[in-house]
JSON list of C-alpha atoms in Angstrom, two decimals:
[
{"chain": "A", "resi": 1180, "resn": "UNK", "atom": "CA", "xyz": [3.60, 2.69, -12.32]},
{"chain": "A", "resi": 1181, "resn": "UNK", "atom": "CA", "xyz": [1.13, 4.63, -10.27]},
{"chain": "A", "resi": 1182, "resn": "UNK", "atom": "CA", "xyz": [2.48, 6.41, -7.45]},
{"chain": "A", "resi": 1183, "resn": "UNK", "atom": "CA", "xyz": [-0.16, 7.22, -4.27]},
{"chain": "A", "resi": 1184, "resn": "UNK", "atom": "CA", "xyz": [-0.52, 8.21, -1.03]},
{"chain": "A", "resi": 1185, "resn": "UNK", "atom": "CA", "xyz": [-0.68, 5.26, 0.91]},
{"chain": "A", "resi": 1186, "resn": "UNK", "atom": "CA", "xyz": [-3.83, 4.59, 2.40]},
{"chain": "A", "resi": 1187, "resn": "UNK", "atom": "CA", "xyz": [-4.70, 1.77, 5.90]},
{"chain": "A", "resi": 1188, "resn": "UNK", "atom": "CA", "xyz": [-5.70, -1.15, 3.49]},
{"chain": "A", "resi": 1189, "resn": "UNK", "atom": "CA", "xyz": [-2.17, -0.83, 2.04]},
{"chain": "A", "resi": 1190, "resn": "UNK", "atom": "CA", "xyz": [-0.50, -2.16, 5.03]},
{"chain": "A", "resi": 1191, "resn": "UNK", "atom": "CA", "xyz": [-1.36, -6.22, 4.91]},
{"chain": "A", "resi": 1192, "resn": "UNK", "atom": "CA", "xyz": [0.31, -5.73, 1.45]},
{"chain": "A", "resi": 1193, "resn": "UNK", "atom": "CA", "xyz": [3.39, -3.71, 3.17]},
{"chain": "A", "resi": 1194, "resn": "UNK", "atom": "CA", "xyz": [3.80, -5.40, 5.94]},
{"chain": "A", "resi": 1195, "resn": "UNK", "atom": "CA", "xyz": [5.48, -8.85, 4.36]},
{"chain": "A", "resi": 1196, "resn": "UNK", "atom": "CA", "xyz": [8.25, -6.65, 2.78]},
{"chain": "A", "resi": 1197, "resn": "UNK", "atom": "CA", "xyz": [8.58, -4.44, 5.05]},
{"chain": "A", "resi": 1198, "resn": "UNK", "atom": "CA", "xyz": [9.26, -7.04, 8.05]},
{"chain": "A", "resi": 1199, "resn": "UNK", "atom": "CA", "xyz": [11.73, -8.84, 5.74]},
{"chain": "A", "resi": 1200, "resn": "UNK", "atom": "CA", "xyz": [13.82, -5.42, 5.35]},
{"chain": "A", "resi": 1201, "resn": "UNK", "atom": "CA", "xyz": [14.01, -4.91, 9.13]},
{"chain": "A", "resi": 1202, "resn": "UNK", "atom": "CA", "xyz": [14.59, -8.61, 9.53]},
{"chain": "A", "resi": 1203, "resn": "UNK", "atom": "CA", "xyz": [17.58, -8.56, 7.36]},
{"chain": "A", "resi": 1204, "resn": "UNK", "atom": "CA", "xyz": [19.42, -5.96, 8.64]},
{"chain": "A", "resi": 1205, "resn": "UNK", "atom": "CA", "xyz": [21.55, -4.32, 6.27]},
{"chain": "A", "resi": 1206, "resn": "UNK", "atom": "CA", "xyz": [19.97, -1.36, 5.02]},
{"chain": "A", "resi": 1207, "resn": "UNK", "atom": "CA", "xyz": [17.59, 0.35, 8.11]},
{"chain": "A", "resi": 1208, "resn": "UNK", "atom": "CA", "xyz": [18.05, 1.14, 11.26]},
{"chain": "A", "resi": 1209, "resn": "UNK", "atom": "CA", "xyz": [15.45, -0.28, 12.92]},
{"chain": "A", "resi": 1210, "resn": "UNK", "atom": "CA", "xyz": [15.48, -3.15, 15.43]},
{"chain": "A", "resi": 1211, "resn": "UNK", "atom": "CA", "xyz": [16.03, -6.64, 13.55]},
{"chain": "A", "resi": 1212, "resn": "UNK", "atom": "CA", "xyz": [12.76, -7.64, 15.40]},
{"chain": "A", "resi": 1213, "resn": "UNK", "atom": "CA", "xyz": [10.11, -4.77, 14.87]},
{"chain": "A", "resi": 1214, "resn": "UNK", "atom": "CA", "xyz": [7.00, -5.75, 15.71]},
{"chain": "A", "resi": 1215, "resn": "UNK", "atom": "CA", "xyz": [3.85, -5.02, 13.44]},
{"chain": "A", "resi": 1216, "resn": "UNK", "atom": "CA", "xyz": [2.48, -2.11, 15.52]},
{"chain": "A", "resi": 1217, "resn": "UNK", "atom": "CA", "xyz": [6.02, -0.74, 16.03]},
{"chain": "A", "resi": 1218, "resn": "UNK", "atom": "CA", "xyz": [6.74, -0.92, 12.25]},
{"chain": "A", "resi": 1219, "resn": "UNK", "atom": "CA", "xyz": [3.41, 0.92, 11.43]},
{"chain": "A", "resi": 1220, "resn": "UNK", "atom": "CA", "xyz": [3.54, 3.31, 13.67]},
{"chain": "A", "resi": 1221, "resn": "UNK", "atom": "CA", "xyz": [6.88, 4.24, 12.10]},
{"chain": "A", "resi": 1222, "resn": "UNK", "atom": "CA", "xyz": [6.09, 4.30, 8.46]},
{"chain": "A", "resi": 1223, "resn": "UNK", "atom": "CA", "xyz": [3.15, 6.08, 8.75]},
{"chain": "A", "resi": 1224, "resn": "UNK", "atom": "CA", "xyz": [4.41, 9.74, 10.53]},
{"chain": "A", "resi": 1225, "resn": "UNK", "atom": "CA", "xyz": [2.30, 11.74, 12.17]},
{"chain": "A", "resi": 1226, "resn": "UNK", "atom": "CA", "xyz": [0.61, 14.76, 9.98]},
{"chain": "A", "resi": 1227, "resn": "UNK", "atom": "CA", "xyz": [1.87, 16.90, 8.01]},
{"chain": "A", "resi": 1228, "resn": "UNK", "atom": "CA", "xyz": [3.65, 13.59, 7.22]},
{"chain": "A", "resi": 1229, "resn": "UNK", "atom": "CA", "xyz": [2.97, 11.24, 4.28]},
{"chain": "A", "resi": 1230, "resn": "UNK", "atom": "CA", "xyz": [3.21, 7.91, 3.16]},
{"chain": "A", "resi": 1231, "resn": "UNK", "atom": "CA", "xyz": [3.07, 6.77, -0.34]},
{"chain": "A", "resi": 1232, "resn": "UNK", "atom": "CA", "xyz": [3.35, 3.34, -2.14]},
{"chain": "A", "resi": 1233, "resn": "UNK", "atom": "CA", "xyz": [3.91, 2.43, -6.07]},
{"chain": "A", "resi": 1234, "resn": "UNK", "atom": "CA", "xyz": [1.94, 0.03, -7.48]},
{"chain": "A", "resi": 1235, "resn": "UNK", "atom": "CA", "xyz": [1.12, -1.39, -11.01]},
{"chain": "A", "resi": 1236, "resn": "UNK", "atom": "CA", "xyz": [-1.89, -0.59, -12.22]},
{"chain": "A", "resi": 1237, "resn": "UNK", "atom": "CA", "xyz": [-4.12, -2.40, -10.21]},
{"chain": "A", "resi": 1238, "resn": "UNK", "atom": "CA", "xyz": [-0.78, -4.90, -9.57]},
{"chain": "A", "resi": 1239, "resn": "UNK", "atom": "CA", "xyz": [0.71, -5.22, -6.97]},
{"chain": "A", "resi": 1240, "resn": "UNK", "atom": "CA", "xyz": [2.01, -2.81, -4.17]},
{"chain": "A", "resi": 1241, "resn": "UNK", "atom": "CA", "xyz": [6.26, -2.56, -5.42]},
{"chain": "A", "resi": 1242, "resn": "UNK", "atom": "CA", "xyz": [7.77, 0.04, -2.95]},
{"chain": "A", "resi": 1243, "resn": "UNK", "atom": "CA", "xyz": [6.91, 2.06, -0.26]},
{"chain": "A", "resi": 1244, "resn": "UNK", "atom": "CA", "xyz": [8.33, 5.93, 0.71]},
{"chain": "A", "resi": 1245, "resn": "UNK", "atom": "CA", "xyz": [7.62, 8.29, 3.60]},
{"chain": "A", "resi": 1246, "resn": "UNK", "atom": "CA", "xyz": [8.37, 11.71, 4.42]},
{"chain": "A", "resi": 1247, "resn": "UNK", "atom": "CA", "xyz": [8.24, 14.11, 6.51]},
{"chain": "A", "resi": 1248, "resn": "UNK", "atom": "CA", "xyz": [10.05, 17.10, 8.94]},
{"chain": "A", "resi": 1249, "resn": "UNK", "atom": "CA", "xyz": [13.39, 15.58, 9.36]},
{"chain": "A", "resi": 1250, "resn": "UNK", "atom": "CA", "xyz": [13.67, 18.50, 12.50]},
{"chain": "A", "resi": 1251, "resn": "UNK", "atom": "CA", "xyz": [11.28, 20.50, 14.27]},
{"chain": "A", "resi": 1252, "resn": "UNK", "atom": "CA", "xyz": [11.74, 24.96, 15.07]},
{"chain": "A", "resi": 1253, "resn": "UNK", "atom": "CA", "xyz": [13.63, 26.86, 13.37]},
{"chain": "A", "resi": 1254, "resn": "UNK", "atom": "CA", "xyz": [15.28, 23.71, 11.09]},
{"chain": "A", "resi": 1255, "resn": "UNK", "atom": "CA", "xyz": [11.46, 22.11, 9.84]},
{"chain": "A", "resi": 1256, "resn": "UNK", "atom": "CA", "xyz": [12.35, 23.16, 6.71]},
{"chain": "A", "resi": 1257, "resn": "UNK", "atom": "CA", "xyz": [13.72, 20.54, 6.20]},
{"chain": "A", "resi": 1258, "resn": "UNK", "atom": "CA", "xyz": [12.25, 17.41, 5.04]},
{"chain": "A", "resi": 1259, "resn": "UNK", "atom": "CA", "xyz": [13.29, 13.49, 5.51]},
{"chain": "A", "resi": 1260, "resn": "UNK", "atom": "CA", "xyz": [12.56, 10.51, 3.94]},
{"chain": "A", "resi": 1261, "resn": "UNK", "atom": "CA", "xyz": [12.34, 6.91, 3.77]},
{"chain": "A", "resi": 1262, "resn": "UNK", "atom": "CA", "xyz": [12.04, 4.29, 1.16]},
{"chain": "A", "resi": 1263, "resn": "UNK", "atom": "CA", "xyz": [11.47, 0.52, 0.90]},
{"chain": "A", "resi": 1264, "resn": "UNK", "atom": "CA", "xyz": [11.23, -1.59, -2.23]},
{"chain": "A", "resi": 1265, "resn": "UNK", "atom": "CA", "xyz": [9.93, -5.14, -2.58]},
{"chain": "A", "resi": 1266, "resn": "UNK", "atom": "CA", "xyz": [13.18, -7.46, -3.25]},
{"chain": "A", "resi": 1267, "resn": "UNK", "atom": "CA", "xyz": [11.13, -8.77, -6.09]},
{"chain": "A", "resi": 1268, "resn": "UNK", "atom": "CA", "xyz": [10.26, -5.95, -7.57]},
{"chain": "A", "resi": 1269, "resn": "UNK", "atom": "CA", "xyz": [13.80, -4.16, -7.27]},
{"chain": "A", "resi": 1270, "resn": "UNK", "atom": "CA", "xyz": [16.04, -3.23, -10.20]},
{"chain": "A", "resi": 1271, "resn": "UNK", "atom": "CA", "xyz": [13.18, -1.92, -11.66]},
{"chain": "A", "resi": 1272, "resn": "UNK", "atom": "CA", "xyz": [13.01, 1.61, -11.31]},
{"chain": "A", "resi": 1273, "resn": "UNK", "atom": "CA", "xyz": [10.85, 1.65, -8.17]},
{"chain": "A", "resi": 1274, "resn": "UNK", "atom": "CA", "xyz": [13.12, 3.43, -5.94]},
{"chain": "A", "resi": 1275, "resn": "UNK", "atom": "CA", "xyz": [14.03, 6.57, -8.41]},
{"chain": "A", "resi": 1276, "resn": "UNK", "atom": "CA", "xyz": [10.03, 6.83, -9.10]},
{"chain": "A", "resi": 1277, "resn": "UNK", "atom": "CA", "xyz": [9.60, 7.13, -5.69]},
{"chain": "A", "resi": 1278, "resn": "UNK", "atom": "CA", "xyz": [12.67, 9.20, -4.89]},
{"chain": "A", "resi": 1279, "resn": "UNK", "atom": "CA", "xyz": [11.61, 11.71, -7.94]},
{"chain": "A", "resi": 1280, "resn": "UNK", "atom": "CA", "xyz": [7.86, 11.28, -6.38]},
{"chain": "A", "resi": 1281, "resn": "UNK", "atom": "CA", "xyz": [8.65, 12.35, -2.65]},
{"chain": "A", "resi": 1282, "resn": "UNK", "atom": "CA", "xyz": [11.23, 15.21, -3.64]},
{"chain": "A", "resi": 1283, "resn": "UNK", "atom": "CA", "xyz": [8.36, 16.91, -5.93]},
{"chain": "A", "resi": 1284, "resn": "UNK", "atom": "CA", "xyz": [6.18, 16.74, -3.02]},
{"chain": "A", "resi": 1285, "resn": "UNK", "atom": "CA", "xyz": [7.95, 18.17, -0.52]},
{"chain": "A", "resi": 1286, "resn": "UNK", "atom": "CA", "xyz": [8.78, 20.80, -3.18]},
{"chain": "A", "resi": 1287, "resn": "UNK", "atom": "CA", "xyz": [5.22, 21.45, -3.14]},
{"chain": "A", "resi": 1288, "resn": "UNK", "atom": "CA", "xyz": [4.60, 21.01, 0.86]},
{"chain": "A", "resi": 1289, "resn": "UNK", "atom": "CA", "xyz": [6.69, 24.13, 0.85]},
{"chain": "A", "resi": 1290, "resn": "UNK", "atom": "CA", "xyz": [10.49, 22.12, 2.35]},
{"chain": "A", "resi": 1291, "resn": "UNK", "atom": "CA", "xyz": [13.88, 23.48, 1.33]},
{"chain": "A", "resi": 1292, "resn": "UNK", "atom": "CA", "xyz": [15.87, 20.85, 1.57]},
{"chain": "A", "resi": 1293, "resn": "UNK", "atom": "CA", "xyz": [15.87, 17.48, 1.92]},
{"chain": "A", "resi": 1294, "resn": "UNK", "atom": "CA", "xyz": [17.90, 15.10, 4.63]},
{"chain": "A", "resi": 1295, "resn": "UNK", "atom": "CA", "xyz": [18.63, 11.53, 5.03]},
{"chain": "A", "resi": 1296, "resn": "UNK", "atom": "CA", "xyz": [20.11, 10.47, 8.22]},
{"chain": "A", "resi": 1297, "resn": "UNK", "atom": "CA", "xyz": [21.36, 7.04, 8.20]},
{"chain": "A", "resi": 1298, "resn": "UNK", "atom": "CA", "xyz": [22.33, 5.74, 4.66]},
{"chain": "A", "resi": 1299, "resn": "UNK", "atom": "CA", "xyz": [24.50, 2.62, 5.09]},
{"chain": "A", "resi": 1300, "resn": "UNK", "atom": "CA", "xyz": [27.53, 2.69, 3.46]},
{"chain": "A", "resi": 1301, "resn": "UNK", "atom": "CA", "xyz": [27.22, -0.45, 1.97]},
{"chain": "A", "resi": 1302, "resn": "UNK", "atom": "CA", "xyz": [23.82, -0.29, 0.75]},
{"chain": "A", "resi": 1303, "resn": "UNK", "atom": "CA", "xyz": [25.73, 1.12, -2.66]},
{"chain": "A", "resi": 1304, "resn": "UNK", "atom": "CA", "xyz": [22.44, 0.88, -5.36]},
{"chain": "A", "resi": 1305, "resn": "UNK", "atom": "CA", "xyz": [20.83, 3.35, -2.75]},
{"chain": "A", "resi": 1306, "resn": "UNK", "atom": "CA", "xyz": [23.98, 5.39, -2.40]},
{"chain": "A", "resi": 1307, "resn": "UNK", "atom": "CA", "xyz": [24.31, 5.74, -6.02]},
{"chain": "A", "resi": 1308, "resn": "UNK", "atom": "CA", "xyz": [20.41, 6.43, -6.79]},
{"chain": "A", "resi": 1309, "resn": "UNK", "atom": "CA", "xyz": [20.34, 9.00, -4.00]},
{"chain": "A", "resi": 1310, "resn": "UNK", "atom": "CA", "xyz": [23.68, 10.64, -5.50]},
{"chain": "A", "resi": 1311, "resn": "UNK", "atom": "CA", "xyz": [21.90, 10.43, -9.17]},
{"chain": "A", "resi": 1312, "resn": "UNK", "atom": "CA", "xyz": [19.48, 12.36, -7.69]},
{"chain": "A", "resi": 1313, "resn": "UNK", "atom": "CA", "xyz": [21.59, 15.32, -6.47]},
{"chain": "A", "resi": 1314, "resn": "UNK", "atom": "CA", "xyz": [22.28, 14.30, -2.94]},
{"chain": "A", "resi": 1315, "resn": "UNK", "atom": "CA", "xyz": [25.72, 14.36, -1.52]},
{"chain": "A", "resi": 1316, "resn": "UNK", "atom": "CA", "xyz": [27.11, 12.76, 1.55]},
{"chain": "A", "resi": 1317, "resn": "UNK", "atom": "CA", "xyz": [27.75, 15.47, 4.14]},
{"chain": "A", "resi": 1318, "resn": "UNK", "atom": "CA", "xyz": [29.41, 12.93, 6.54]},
{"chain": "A", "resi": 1319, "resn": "UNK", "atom": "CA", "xyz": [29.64, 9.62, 7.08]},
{"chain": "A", "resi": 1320, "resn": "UNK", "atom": "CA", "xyz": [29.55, 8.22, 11.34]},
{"chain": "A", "resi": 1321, "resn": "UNK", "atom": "CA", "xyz": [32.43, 6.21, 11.02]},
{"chain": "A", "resi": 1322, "resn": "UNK", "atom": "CA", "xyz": [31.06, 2.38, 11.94]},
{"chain": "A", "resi": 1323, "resn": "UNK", "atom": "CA", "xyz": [27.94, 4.09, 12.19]},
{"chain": "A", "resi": 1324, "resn": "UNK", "atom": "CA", "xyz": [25.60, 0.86, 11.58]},
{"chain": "A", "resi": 1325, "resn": "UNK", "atom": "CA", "xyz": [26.32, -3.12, 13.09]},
{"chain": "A", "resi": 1326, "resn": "UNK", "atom": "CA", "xyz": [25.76, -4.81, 9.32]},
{"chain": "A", "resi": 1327, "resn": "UNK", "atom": "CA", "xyz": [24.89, -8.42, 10.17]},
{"chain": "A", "resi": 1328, "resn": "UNK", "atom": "CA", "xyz": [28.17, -9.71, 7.49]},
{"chain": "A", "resi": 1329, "resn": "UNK", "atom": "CA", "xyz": [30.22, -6.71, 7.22]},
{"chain": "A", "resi": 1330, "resn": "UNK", "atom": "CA", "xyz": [30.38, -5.76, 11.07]},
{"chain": "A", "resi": 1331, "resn": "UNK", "atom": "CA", "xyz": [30.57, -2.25, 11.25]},
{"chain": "A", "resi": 1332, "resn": "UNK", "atom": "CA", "xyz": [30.14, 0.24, 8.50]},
{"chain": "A", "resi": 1333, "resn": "UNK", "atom": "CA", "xyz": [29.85, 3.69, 7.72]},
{"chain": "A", "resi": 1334, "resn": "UNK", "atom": "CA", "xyz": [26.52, 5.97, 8.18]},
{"chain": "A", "resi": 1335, "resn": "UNK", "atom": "CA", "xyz": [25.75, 8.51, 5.33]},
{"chain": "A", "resi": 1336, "resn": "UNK", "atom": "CA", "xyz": [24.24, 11.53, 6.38]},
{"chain": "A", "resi": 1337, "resn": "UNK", "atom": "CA", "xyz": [23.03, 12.75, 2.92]},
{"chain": "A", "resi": 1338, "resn": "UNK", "atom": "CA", "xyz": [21.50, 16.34, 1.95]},
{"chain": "A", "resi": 1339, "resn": "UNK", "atom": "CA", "xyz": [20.09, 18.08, -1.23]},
{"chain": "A", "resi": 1340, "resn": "UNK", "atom": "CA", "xyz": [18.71, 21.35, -1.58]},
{"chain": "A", "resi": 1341, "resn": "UNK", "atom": "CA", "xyz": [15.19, 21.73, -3.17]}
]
């Protein structure tokens, strides 16, 4: 699996499973109906910010990550992050490669720490991946997040130190 920033041309590719995460509902916080622009405009942050996709050699884009300053002043030390796999390609090690991938480069970009904001509760593989990777759950927003068959759910605010 080749791991890469992201690059324009990626986003046709993206797009599909990208729109069908939103759509669904369960695990992001964005509007159910994103539009196109919206939804690029979001994944792609503004610089010093990165995207990044995995691919197989020359396959098939799998997953998608971004990252970025989760704050701005005196708290842009610390970085955030967001992640999207392909339902067809999940279960496959996409997300840690990506998780492991992002981490080592904000290392590098010079961030202390890294935050997630909104982890839903019930979104458990990415709970447990995220806590495999030395994060902890600071707090959860009790009902935090409208889940379209659970109602509402907790919202993990999750932290690890780089």
């Amino acid at each position: 699996m080749l791991i890469r920033d992201a690059k324009p041309e990626d986003w046709p590719e993206m797009w599909p499973f990208i729109r069908g995460i939103a759509a669904a509902g369960e695990t992001f916080t964005w509007d159910r109906d994103v539009t196109e622009d919206q939804a690029r405009a979001m994944w792609f942050p503004a610089r010093p910010g990165r995207t990044f996709v995995a691919a197989e050699d020359d396959g098939p884009i799998l997953g998608t990550a971004n990252s970025h300053a989760n704050h701005r002043g005196g708290a842009s030390h610390i970085a955030g992050a967001s992640f999207m796999v392909s339902p067809e390609h999940s279960g496959r090690g996409v997300g840690r490669a990506l998780g492991r991938h992002v981490l080592s480069e904000a290392r590098a970009g010079g961030f202390r720490a890294m935050q997630f904001n909104a982890v839903v509760e019930t979104n458990t593989r990415a709970v447990a991946l995220w806590r495999s990777l030395g994060f902890e759950v600071m707090t959860t927003l009790p009902e935090g997040f409208h889940h379209p068959l659970h109602g509402y759910v907790g919202l993990h605010v999750m932290y690890r130190r780089l």
